[in-house]
Short mmCIF file of C-alpha atoms in Angstrom, two decimals:
data_model
loop_
_atom_site.label_atom_id
_atom_site.label_comp_id
_atom_site.label_asym_id
_atom_site.label_seq_id
_atom_site.Cartn_x
_atom_site.Cartn_y
_atom_site.Cartn_z
CA UNK U 1 -41.09 2.30 6.07
CA UNK U 2 -40.50 -1.19 4.92
CA UNK U 3 -37.83 -2.86 2.97
CA UNK U 4 -36.97 -6.41 2.30
CA UNK U 5 -35.48 -8.10 5.27
CA UNK U 6 -32.58 -9.50 3.40
CA UNK U 7 -32.47 -12.99 4.69
CA UNK U 8 -29.38 -13.59 2.60
CA UNK U 9 -27.50 -11.20 4.81
CA UNK U 10 -27.84 -13.53 7.70
CA UNK U 11 -25.59 -15.96 5.92
CA UNK U 12 -22.20 -15.24 7.34
CA UNK U 13 -19.57 -14.87 4.61
CA UNK U 14 -17.05 -16.21 7.07
CA UNK U 15 -18.69 -19.63 6.87
CA UNK U 16 -18.38 -20.46 3.19
CA UNK U 17 -15.31 -22.32 2.20
CA UNK U 18 -14.15 -22.88 5.75
CA UNK U 19 -10.52 -21.81 6.02
CA UNK U 20 -10.31 -20.98 2.30
CA UNK U 21 -10.01 -17.24 2.84
CA UNK U 22 -6.25 -17.37 3.36
CA UNK U 23 -5.65 -20.10 0.79
CA UNK U 24 -6.05 -18.03 -2.36
CA UNK U 25 -4.12 -18.02 -5.63
CA UNK U 26 -1.34 -15.49 -6.03
CA UNK U 27 -3.45 -13.63 -8.60
CA UNK U 28 -6.10 -12.95 -5.95
CA UNK U 29 -3.58 -11.66 -3.41
CA UNK U 30 -1.93 -9.46 -6.05
CA UNK U 31 -5.27 -7.90 -7.02
CA UNK U 32 -6.40 -7.54 -3.40
CA UNK U 33 -3.12 -5.87 -2.44
CA UNK U 34 -3.42 -3.37 -5.27
CA UNK U 35 -7.04 -2.77 -4.20
CA UNK U 36 -5.86 -1.75 -0.72
CA UNK U 37 -3.62 0.89 -2.28
CA UNK U 38 -6.38 2.04 -4.65
CA UNK U 39 -8.75 2.69 -1.74
CA UNK U 40 -5.94 4.32 0.23
CA UNK U 41 -5.78 6.93 -2.52
CA UNK U 42 -9.26 8.22 -1.64
CA UNK U 43 -8.33 9.43 1.85
CA UNK U 44 -4.60 9.82 1.32
CA UNK U 45 -4.69 13.61 1.02
CA UNK U 46 -7.01 14.15 4.00
CA UNK U 47 -4.38 14.81 6.70
CA UNK U 48 -2.13 16.83 4.39
CA UNK U 49 -4.68 19.20 2.89
CA UNK U 50 -3.54 22.11 5.13
CA UNK U 51 0.11 21.27 4.34
CA UNK U 52 -0.60 21.27 0.60
CA UNK U 53 -2.37 24.63 0.94
CA UNK U 54 0.67 26.12 2.69
CA UNK U 55 3.18 24.50 0.33
CA UNK U 56 1.43 25.70 -2.84
CA UNK U 57 0.18 28.99 -1.36
CA UNK U 58 -3.41 27.99 -2.08
CA UNK U 59 -6.71 28.60 -0.33
CA UNK U 60 -8.79 25.87 1.30
CA UNK U 61 -11.30 25.93 -1.53
CA UNK U 62 -8.53 25.59 -4.12
CA UNK U 63 -6.97 22.60 -2.37
CA UNK U 64 -10.39 20.95 -1.98
CA UNK U 65 -10.52 20.77 -5.76
CA UNK U 66 -8.20 17.77 -5.41
CA UNK U 67 -11.32 15.82 -4.47
CA UNK U 68 -13.56 17.59 -6.97
CA UNK U 69 -11.43 16.81 -10.02
CA UNK U 70 -10.85 13.24 -8.82
CA UNK U 71 -14.52 12.40 -8.34
CA UNK U 72 -15.83 14.39 -11.30
CA UNK U 73 -13.71 12.25 -13.59
CA UNK U 74 -14.74 9.17 -11.62
CA UNK U 75 -18.41 10.00 -12.27
CA UNK U 76 -17.96 10.21 -16.02
CA UNK U 77 -15.69 7.15 -15.96
CA UNK U 78 -18.66 5.10 -14.74
CA UNK U 79 -20.02 5.32 -18.28
CA UNK U 80 -16.72 4.08 -19.69
CA UNK U 81 -15.40 1.34 -17.44
CA UNK U 82 -17.95 -1.32 -18.45
CA UNK U 83 -17.54 -0.35 -22.11
CA UNK U 84 -13.78 -0.80 -21.83
CA UNK U 85 -13.61 -3.96 -19.73
CA UNK U 86 -16.22 -5.79 -21.84
CA UNK U 87 -14.00 -5.21 -24.88
CA UNK U 88 -10.41 -5.58 -23.69
CA UNK U 89 -10.96 -7.87 -20.69
CA UNK U 90 -10.54 -7.48 -16.95
CA UNK U 91 -6.78 -7.99 -16.77
CA UNK U 92 -5.96 -5.32 -19.34
CA UNK U 93 -8.44 -2.93 -17.75
CA UNK U 94 -6.77 -3.42 -14.35
CA UNK U 95 -3.33 -2.84 -15.81
CA UNK U 96 -4.46 0.26 -17.71
CA UNK U 97 -5.94 1.69 -14.51
CA UNK U 98 -2.82 0.91 -12.49
CA UNK U 99 -0.56 2.46 -15.12
CA UNK U 100 -2.60 5.68 -15.09
CA UNK U 101 -2.47 5.86 -11.29
CA UNK U 102 1.31 5.33 -11.25
CA UNK U 103 1.87 8.10 -13.80
CA UNK U 104 -0.54 10.65 -12.36
CA UNK U 105 0.32 9.98 -8.70
CA UNK U 106 3.99 10.60 -9.52
CA UNK U 107 3.11 13.74 -11.48
CA UNK U 108 0.99 14.93 -8.52
CA UNK U 109 4.05 14.74 -6.32
CA UNK U 110 5.98 16.90 -8.77
CA UNK U 111 3.30 19.59 -9.11
CA UNK U 112 4.48 23.16 -9.02
CA UNK U 113 1.05 24.73 -8.57
CA UNK U 114 -2.35 23.82 -7.20
CA UNK U 115 -3.74 23.92 -10.75
CA UNK U 116 -1.29 21.25 -11.88
CA UNK U 117 -2.06 19.11 -8.84
CA UNK U 118 -5.82 19.34 -9.44
CA UNK U 119 -5.32 18.30 -13.07
CA UNK U 120 -3.11 15.36 -12.18
CA UNK U 121 -5.62 14.18 -9.58
CA UNK U 122 -8.21 14.05 -12.37
CA UNK U 123 -6.01 11.64 -14.31
CA UNK U 124 -5.51 9.66 -11.11
CA UNK U 125 -9.30 9.46 -10.72
CA UNK U 126 -9.68 7.95 -14.20
CA UNK U 127 -7.06 5.30 -13.46
CA UNK U 128 -8.58 4.48 -10.09
CA UNK U 129 -12.06 4.17 -11.62
CA UNK U 130 -10.83 1.70 -14.22
CA UNK U 131 -9.05 -0.36 -11.59
CA UNK U 132 -11.60 -0.34 -8.77
CA UNK U 133 -14.62 -0.99 -10.99
CA UNK U 134 -12.95 -4.14 -12.33
CA UNK U 135 -10.94 -5.51 -9.41
CA UNK U 136 -13.77 -7.17 -7.48
CA UNK U 137 -15.01 -9.07 -10.52
CA UNK U 138 -11.45 -10.26 -11.10
CA UNK U 139 -11.03 -11.35 -7.48
CA UNK U 140 -14.30 -13.28 -7.52
CA UNK U 141 -13.44 -14.91 -10.82
CA UNK U 142 -10.01 -16.05 -9.62
CA UNK U 143 -10.76 -16.82 -5.95
CA UNK U 144 -10.86 -20.28 -4.38
CA UNK U 145 -13.53 -21.27 -1.88
CA UNK U 146 -16.58 -19.58 -3.39
CA UNK U 147 -17.81 -16.01 -3.63
CA UNK U 148 -18.18 -15.45 0.13
CA UNK U 149 -14.44 -15.81 0.71
CA UNK U 150 -13.75 -13.46 -2.19
CA UNK U 151 -16.26 -10.90 -0.90
CA UNK U 152 -14.72 -10.97 2.56
CA UNK U 153 -11.23 -10.56 1.15
CA UNK U 154 -12.29 -7.61 -1.00
CA UNK U 155 -14.27 -5.96 1.80
CA UNK U 156 -11.22 -6.33 4.03
CA UNK U 157 -9.08 -4.66 1.36
CA UNK U 158 -11.61 -1.83 1.10
CA UNK U 159 -11.70 -1.26 4.86
CA UNK U 160 -7.94 -1.52 5.24
CA UNK U 161 -7.39 0.96 2.41
CA UNK U 162 -9.93 3.49 3.70
CA UNK U 163 -8.42 3.28 7.20
CA UNK U 164 -4.75 3.28 6.23
CA UNK U 165 -4.90 5.95 3.51
CA UNK U 166 -5.02 8.86 5.97
CA UNK U 167 -2.41 7.15 8.14
CA UNK U 168 0.03 6.76 5.25
CA UNK U 169 -0.69 10.32 4.18
CA UNK U 170 0.11 11.53 7.70
CA UNK U 171 3.35 9.55 8.08
CA UNK U 172 4.80 10.53 4.71
CA UNK U 173 3.17 13.94 4.58
CA UNK U 174 4.67 14.94 7.92
CA UNK U 175 8.06 14.85 6.20
CA UNK U 176 6.92 16.56 3.01
CA UNK U 177 3.48 16.89 1.43
CA UNK U 178 4.77 15.46 -1.86
CA UNK U 179 5.87 12.12 -0.41
CA UNK U 180 2.42 10.46 -0.10
CA UNK U 181 1.94 10.86 -3.84
CA UNK U 182 5.31 9.29 -4.62
CA UNK U 183 4.60 6.50 -2.12
CA UNK U 184 1.32 5.69 -3.85
CA UNK U 185 3.03 5.60 -7.24
CA UNK U 186 5.62 3.13 -5.95
CA UNK U 187 3.02 0.86 -4.31
CA UNK U 188 0.82 0.85 -7.42
CA UNK U 189 3.86 0.08 -9.59
CA UNK U 190 4.49 -2.98 -7.40
CA UNK U 191 0.84 -3.94 -7.87
CA UNK U 192 1.22 -3.56 -11.65
CA UNK U 193 4.19 -5.95 -11.68
CA UNK U 194 2.41 -8.46 -9.42
CA UNK U 195 -0.76 -8.52 -11.54
CA UNK U 196 1.28 -8.79 -14.73
CA UNK U 197 3.10 -11.79 -13.30
CA UNK U 198 0.30 -13.68 -11.57
CA UNK U 199 -3.06 -12.82 -13.14
CA UNK U 200 -4.22 -14.55 -16.31
CA UNK U 201 -6.86 -13.03 -18.56
CA UNK U 202 -10.39 -14.05 -17.64
CA UNK U 203 -13.29 -14.75 -20.03
CA UNK U 204 -14.96 -11.63 -21.38
CA UNK U 205 -18.73 -11.13 -20.96
CA UNK U 206 -20.95 -12.51 -23.71
CA UNK U 207 -22.56 -9.10 -24.27
CA UNK U 208 -20.57 -5.90 -24.71
CA UNK U 209 -21.69 -2.88 -22.68
CA UNK U 210 -22.51 0.34 -24.54
CA UNK U 211 -21.79 3.83 -23.26
CA UNK U 212 -25.52 4.61 -23.00
CA UNK U 213 -26.59 1.45 -21.14
CA UNK U 214 -26.04 2.99 -17.64
CA UNK U 215 -28.08 6.07 -18.57
CA UNK U 216 -30.91 3.93 -19.96
CA UNK U 217 -30.94 1.95 -16.70
CA UNK U 218 -31.77 5.16 -14.81
CA UNK U 219 -35.15 5.14 -16.52
CA UNK U 220 -36.22 2.66 -13.84
CA UNK U 221 -37.94 4.59 -11.04
CA UNK U 222 -36.45 2.54 -8.23
CA UNK U 223 -32.90 2.85 -9.48
CA UNK U 224 -33.30 6.58 -10.11
CA UNK U 225 -34.68 7.01 -6.58
CA UNK U 226 -31.71 5.15 -5.08
CA UNK U 227 -29.28 7.19 -7.17
CA UNK U 228 -30.69 10.58 -6.19
CA UNK U 229 -31.02 9.64 -2.53
CA UNK U 230 -27.37 8.54 -2.66
CA UNK U 231 -26.48 11.83 -4.36
CA UNK U 232 -27.60 13.80 -1.30
CA UNK U 233 -26.01 11.27 1.06
CA UNK U 234 -22.69 11.53 -0.78
CA UNK U 235 -22.75 15.29 -0.36
CA UNK U 236 -22.84 14.77 3.40
CA UNK U 237 -20.23 12.01 3.26
CA UNK U 238 -17.68 14.03 1.34
CA UNK U 239 -18.22 17.13 3.40
CA UNK U 240 -16.85 15.03 6.26
CA UNK U 241 -13.99 13.62 4.22
CA UNK U 242 -12.84 16.76 2.42
CA UNK U 243 -13.83 19.70 4.64
CA UNK U 244 -13.42 18.43 8.21
CA UNK U 245 -9.57 18.39 8.09
CA UNK U 246 -9.61 22.18 7.72
CA UNK U 247 -11.99 22.56 10.67
CA UNK U 248 -10.01 20.24 12.94
CA UNK U 249 -6.78 22.12 12.07
CA UNK U 250 -4.59 19.34 13.48
CA UNK U 251 -1.09 18.14 12.64
CA UNK U 252 -0.85 15.52 9.87
CA UNK U 253 -0.22 12.79 12.47
CA UNK U 254 -3.21 13.76 14.60
CA UNK U 255 -5.51 14.18 11.62
CA UNK U 256 -4.32 10.87 10.21
CA UNK U 257 -5.11 9.18 13.52
CA UNK U 258 -8.63 10.63 13.55
CA UNK U 259 -9.37 9.44 10.03
CA UNK U 260 -7.75 6.07 10.69
CA UNK U 261 -10.27 5.53 13.51
CA UNK U 262 -13.00 6.81 11.17
CA UNK U 263 -11.96 4.27 8.53
CA UNK U 264 -11.93 1.41 11.04
CA UNK U 265 -15.51 2.19 12.07
CA UNK U 266 -16.53 2.50 8.42
CA UNK U 267 -15.09 -0.94 7.66
CA UNK U 268 -16.58 -2.66 10.73
CA UNK U 269 -20.08 -1.26 10.21
CA UNK U 270 -20.01 -1.94 6.48
CA UNK U 271 -18.80 -5.52 6.68
CA UNK U 272 -20.09 -6.79 10.03
CA UNK U 273 -22.88 -4.59 11.40
CA UNK U 274 -24.91 -3.61 8.32
CA UNK U 275 -25.90 -7.16 7.26
CA UNK U 276 -27.14 -7.97 10.76
CA UNK U 277 -29.16 -4.77 11.08
CA UNK U 278 -30.66 -5.30 7.63
CA UNK U 279 -31.70 -8.83 8.52
CA UNK U 280 -33.40 -7.63 11.69
CA UNK U 281 -35.02 -4.34 10.62
CA UNK U 282 -35.04 -4.28 6.82
CA UNK U 283 -32.87 -2.29 4.44
CA UNK U 284 -35.01 0.84 4.16
CA UNK U 285 -35.45 1.33 7.90
CA UNK U 286 -31.72 0.92 8.45
CA UNK U 287 -30.95 3.35 5.64
CA UNK U 288 -33.38 6.06 6.72
CA UNK U 289 -32.35 5.79 10.36
CA UNK U 290 -28.65 5.90 9.52
CA UNK U 291 -29.10 8.96 7.30
CA UNK U 292 -30.94 10.82 10.07
CA UNK U 293 -28.30 9.84 12.63
CA UNK U 294 -25.60 11.08 10.24
CA UNK U 295 -27.45 14.40 9.93
CA UNK U 296 -27.58 14.76 13.72
CA UNK U 297 -23.91 13.85 13.99
CA UNK U 298 -22.98 16.53 11.43
CA UNK U 299 -24.90 19.23 13.29
CA UNK U 300 -23.14 18.38 16.55
CA UNK U 301 -19.82 18.27 14.69
CA UNK U 302 -20.40 21.72 13.24
CA UNK U 303 -21.41 23.41 16.49
CA UNK U 304 -19.45 21.45 19.10
CA UNK U 305 -16.04 22.25 20.55
CA UNK U 306 -12.85 20.73 19.16
CA UNK U 307 -13.05 17.50 21.15
CA UNK U 308 -16.68 17.04 20.17
CA UNK U 309 -15.78 17.61 16.51
CA UNK U 310 -13.11 14.90 16.69
CA UNK U 311 -15.51 12.41 18.30
CA UNK U 312 -18.27 13.17 15.79
CA UNK U 313 -15.86 12.85 12.86
CA UNK U 314 -14.86 9.37 14.00
CA UNK U 315 -18.46 8.40 14.77
CA UNK U 316 -19.61 9.43 11.31
CA UNK U 317 -17.62 6.49 9.95
CA UNK U 318 -20.17 4.11 11.48
CA UNK U 319 -23.13 5.75 9.73
CA UNK U 320 -21.21 6.06 6.46
CA UNK U 321 -20.35 2.35 6.58
CA UNK U 322 -24.03 1.43 7.03
CA UNK U 323 -25.17 3.75 4.26
CA UNK U 324 -22.56 2.56 1.77
CA UNK U 325 -23.61 -1.05 2.16
CA UNK U 326 -27.37 -0.54 2.02
CA UNK U 327 -27.32 1.97 -0.83
CA UNK U 328 -25.21 -0.30 -3.01
CA UNK U 329 -27.42 -3.31 -2.42
CA UNK U 330 -30.57 -1.31 -3.14
CA UNK U 331 -29.09 -0.01 -6.38
CA UNK U 332 -28.16 -3.51 -7.47
CA UNK U 333 -31.41 -5.23 -6.53
CA UNK U 334 -34.13 -2.71 -7.27
CA UNK U 335 -34.12 -2.76 -11.08
CA UNK U 336 -34.11 -5.45 -13.75
CA UNK U 337 -30.98 -4.07 -15.45
CA UNK U 338 -27.80 -6.17 -15.33
CA UNK U 339 -26.08 -5.37 -12.08
CA UNK U 340 -22.89 -3.86 -13.54
CA UNK U 341 -25.01 -1.60 -15.74
CA UNK U 342 -27.34 -0.60 -12.90
CA UNK U 343 -24.36 0.10 -10.67
CA UNK U 344 -22.68 2.26 -13.31
CA UNK U 345 -25.82 4.38 -13.77
CA UNK U 346 -26.32 4.72 -10.02
CA UNK U 347 -22.70 5.73 -9.42
CA UNK U 348 -22.70 8.13 -12.36
CA UNK U 349 -25.29 10.17 -10.45
CA UNK U 350 -23.94 9.88 -6.91
CA UNK U 351 -20.29 10.66 -7.65
CA UNK U 352 -21.27 14.14 -8.82
CA UNK U 353 -22.07 14.95 -5.20
CA UNK U 354 -18.64 13.67 -4.18
CA UNK U 355 -17.22 16.18 -6.64
CA UNK U 356 -19.49 19.04 -5.53
CA UNK U 357 -19.13 18.83 -1.73
CA UNK U 358 -15.35 19.40 -1.52
CA UNK U 359 -15.72 22.51 -3.68
CA UNK U 360 -18.87 23.96 -2.14
CA UNK U 361 -18.14 23.38 1.56
CA UNK U 362 -15.09 25.72 1.73
CA UNK U 363 -16.93 28.25 -0.44
CA UNK U 364 -19.92 28.20 1.92
CA UNK U 365 -17.51 28.75 4.81
CA UNK U 366 -16.01 31.77 3.01
CA UNK U 367 -19.48 33.20 2.37
CA UNK U 368 -20.82 32.51 5.87
CA UNK U 369 -18.98 30.81 8.76
CA UNK U 370 -17.47 27.36 9.57
CA UNK U 371 -20.77 26.03 10.99
CA UNK U 372 -22.95 26.43 7.91
CA UNK U 373 -21.23 23.81 5.67
CA UNK U 374 -22.18 21.17 8.22
CA UNK U 375 -25.76 22.46 8.37
CA UNK U 376 -25.97 22.13 4.58
CA UNK U 377 -24.47 18.63 4.73
CA UNK U 378 -26.94 17.61 7.46
CA UNK U 379 -29.81 18.96 5.37
CA UNK U 380 -28.57 16.92 2.41
CA UNK U 381 -28.61 13.76 4.54
CA UNK U 382 -32.19 14.55 5.64
CA UNK U 383 -33.22 15.04 2.00
CA UNK U 384 -31.73 11.63 1.22
CA UNK U 385 -33.77 10.09 4.04
CA UNK U 386 -36.87 11.87 2.73
CA UNK U 387 -36.41 10.39 -0.75
CA UNK U 388 -36.08 6.94 0.81
CA UNK U 389 -39.32 7.51 2.77
CA UNK U 390 -41.35 8.94 -0.13
CA UNK U 391 -40.09 6.41 -2.67
CA UNK U 392 -40.11 3.39 -0.35
CA UNK U 393 -42.42 1.36 -2.60
CA UNK U 394 -40.20 1.89 -5.63
CA UNK U 395 -37.14 1.02 -3.56
CA UNK U 396 -38.52 -2.25 -2.21
CA UNK U 397 -36.68 -5.19 -3.67
CA UNK U 398 -39.29 -7.65 -4.91
CA UNK U 399 -36.99 -10.47 -5.88
CA UNK U 400 -37.69 -13.70 -4.06
CA UNK U 401 -33.99 -14.20 -3.42
CA UNK U 402 -32.14 -11.14 -2.09
CA UNK U 403 -29.06 -10.01 -3.93
CA UNK U 404 -25.86 -11.51 -2.50
CA UNK U 405 -23.79 -9.20 -0.37
CA UNK U 406 -22.51 -6.39 -2.57
CA UNK U 407 -23.34 -8.53 -5.61
CA UNK U 408 -19.69 -9.35 -5.81
CA UNK U 409 -20.10 -11.83 -8.61
CA UNK U 410 -20.87 -8.88 -10.86
CA UNK U 411 -17.88 -6.87 -9.82
CA UNK U 412 -19.31 -3.99 -7.83
CA UNK U 413 -18.99 -2.64 -4.31
CA UNK U 414 -19.74 0.43 -2.26
CA UNK U 415 -16.72 2.28 -3.61
CA UNK U 416 -16.27 0.43 -6.82
CA UNK U 417 -18.25 0.47 -10.00
#
């Protein structure tokens, strides 16, 4: 398989702007800080899933719906976020998202049943989608020192949030499962105040985005191929994130430590390793190889002993970090649609798998045994690699200049728009 050897990835984002990374306006730091908390919300519930199940007298499959409702709403929100932000502006979109997260995170902590908690997580997902899909564009627009410094700052926020979410969930959840939700509400409220105080409204795009633009973009064969390959990859990814805590059956602290290490590997391989591998081997070879390695890792995780399962869970973060980076860049560079629109269509498809995996994995365990969900997830990763192989010509980026890392100037990232 061949893919473009993204020469642009060899340009180290650390180099642009010299020491400008730490010399940013207050608006940038306020948005980046809120971004850390937003990404923390994705893995926050990981270490406390068993505690929530006990506290609300719910089954594993019922508790896993916390992810399903969150990401199902996120998928549909991909059709809405560009529509909203192109009309009311980035600042108001950020504040609307933050306000929704504050309200629904607090309500989640007050839930009296698993049904209420699942519903409140859906509202949280809408708020998070509005915030995350807009925050990178705002950071790039307000940052000093060029886009590379802004990209690095945002990527650092993403990695820190993904790593620290499970850790915060473990620390607060060890006292009471409700506390991580209240903690998130407080932190996001601080972010709301900071953005209100320091961020000025930025210019709105010249062209307003319609609700159907992302769906029309999927008419491009390359973008559709990337989206459906990512759909199967996301099924494997979120089997790890949402189902593995039940299999590990560890205390909140221990589970939080495992997923903290997982998040660190995810961040390192996404930010530092992926660009170098892409430059050397090409995007498609890196992507196909990483998907197959993830499939092998999942099989060993499913059939190994407890120690092996812990090691494989942490190791999966490396493959997930590689896949997130390459998939996003393929989606942004393979079609002629505006990047925010292409990203919205791509993510509309792939987030459905993030909603399906947390629901189906526990159900498959109930119907069969604890090994089979990982076999299904591994098979999904292999299918993703197969789509990449079969559709390699459609997925080849033909642009003379490769897309900048994560196309940050257009406000998208691996977990964002």
